[in-house]
DNA sequence: TTGACATGAAACCGAAAGGTTATATATAAT
DNA sequence: ATTATATATAACCTTTCGGTTTCATGTCAA
């Protein structure tokens, strides 16, 4: 499952469990077992999700004593934001056109 | 493969081919074979991608003569945008805090 | 009406996704 | 030294993903 660069941010956020993990880590750094306690799947399954999130550089883990603490690494979400910004002009046209112009001026 | 609601917008955009299809359809309405001509996979494969995009309500198709024309349906991307907006405050803090405040005032 | 074109749909395939159980190892606490 | 805790890793399982080939059907053009 490990290897390198097999998962990107788009794949990483495709799974609802992984999105929930990101939410939890957005609040604070947490060890694996504490993350697991929020779900009904096994710790092993959560570990795999964390590996996928790691590959996508959305989280990073550091070992402290016998625990492994994971924290959010939000940078790759910028890529998603850029992708999405292309489409912003296609929805709710009236308001978003103004917003689009405004953002161009930054 | 069809059924109902099996794929959401997060899963739909996870695949690079599907993202490219969305780009093509953002320019204009196109028939399946014309879409297929932009890729190296079979028409059948593209049809399946279109089904998945349809389930996620990201595209819609209408039949005209012997062709089936697909067009972009951008609304579900708003859901993605909302999800993402939660995380905006976590990156490039300096600038985005101001932006965050500014957007609150709309 | 006879092809050619555009799509639909079924059957199949290998690989990956998402999960499990079981076993091993390192660290902390007693 | 012993035990409990936290994680790592391997093996395995079922379902889905992304793709193919094949065949059927509807529509347009000559």
Short mmCIF file of C-alpha atoms (C1' of nucleotides) in Angstrom, two decimals, chain B residues 7 11 15 18 41-42 44-45 48-49 52 65-66, chain D residues 16-24 26-29:
data_model
loop_
_atom_site.label_atom_id
_atom_site.label_comp_id
_atom_site.label_asym_id
_atom_site.label_seq_id
_atom_site.Cartn_x
_atom_site.Cartn_y
_atom_site.Cartn_z
CA UNK B 7 -21.26 8.25 -6.54
CA UNK B 11 -15.66 10.37 -5.90
CA UNK B 15 -10.36 10.27 -11.47
CA UNK B 18 -13.28 12.45 -15.43
CA UNK B 41 -9.41 4.82 -24.00
CA UNK B 42 -12.45 3.27 -25.60
CA UNK B 44 -17.30 2.40 -23.69
CA UNK B 45 -14.93 3.51 -20.97
CA UNK B 48 -18.95 4.73 -17.96
CA UNK B 49 -17.17 7.84 -16.77
CA UNK B 52 -20.51 8.29 -12.90
CA UNK B 65 -30.83 12.39 -33.33
CA UNK B 66 -28.39 9.57 -33.00
"C1'" DT D 16 -15.56 -1.74 -6.80
"C1'" DC D 17 -12.83 0.54 -10.46
"C1'" DG D 18 -11.33 1.23 -14.89
"C1'" DG D 19 -10.81 -0.97 -18.72
"C1'" DT D 20 -11.73 -4.26 -22.65
"C1'" DT D 21 -14.31 -6.95 -26.43
"C1'" DT D 22 -18.51 -8.25 -28.45
"C1'" DC D 23 -23.04 -7.73 -30.05
"C1'" DA D 24 -27.48 -5.25 -30.54
"C1'" DG D 26 -31.48 3.26 -33.51
"C1'" DT D 27 -30.74 6.96 -36.93
"C1'" DC D 28 -28.95 9.34 -40.89
"C1'" DA D 29 -27.36 9.37 -45.76
#
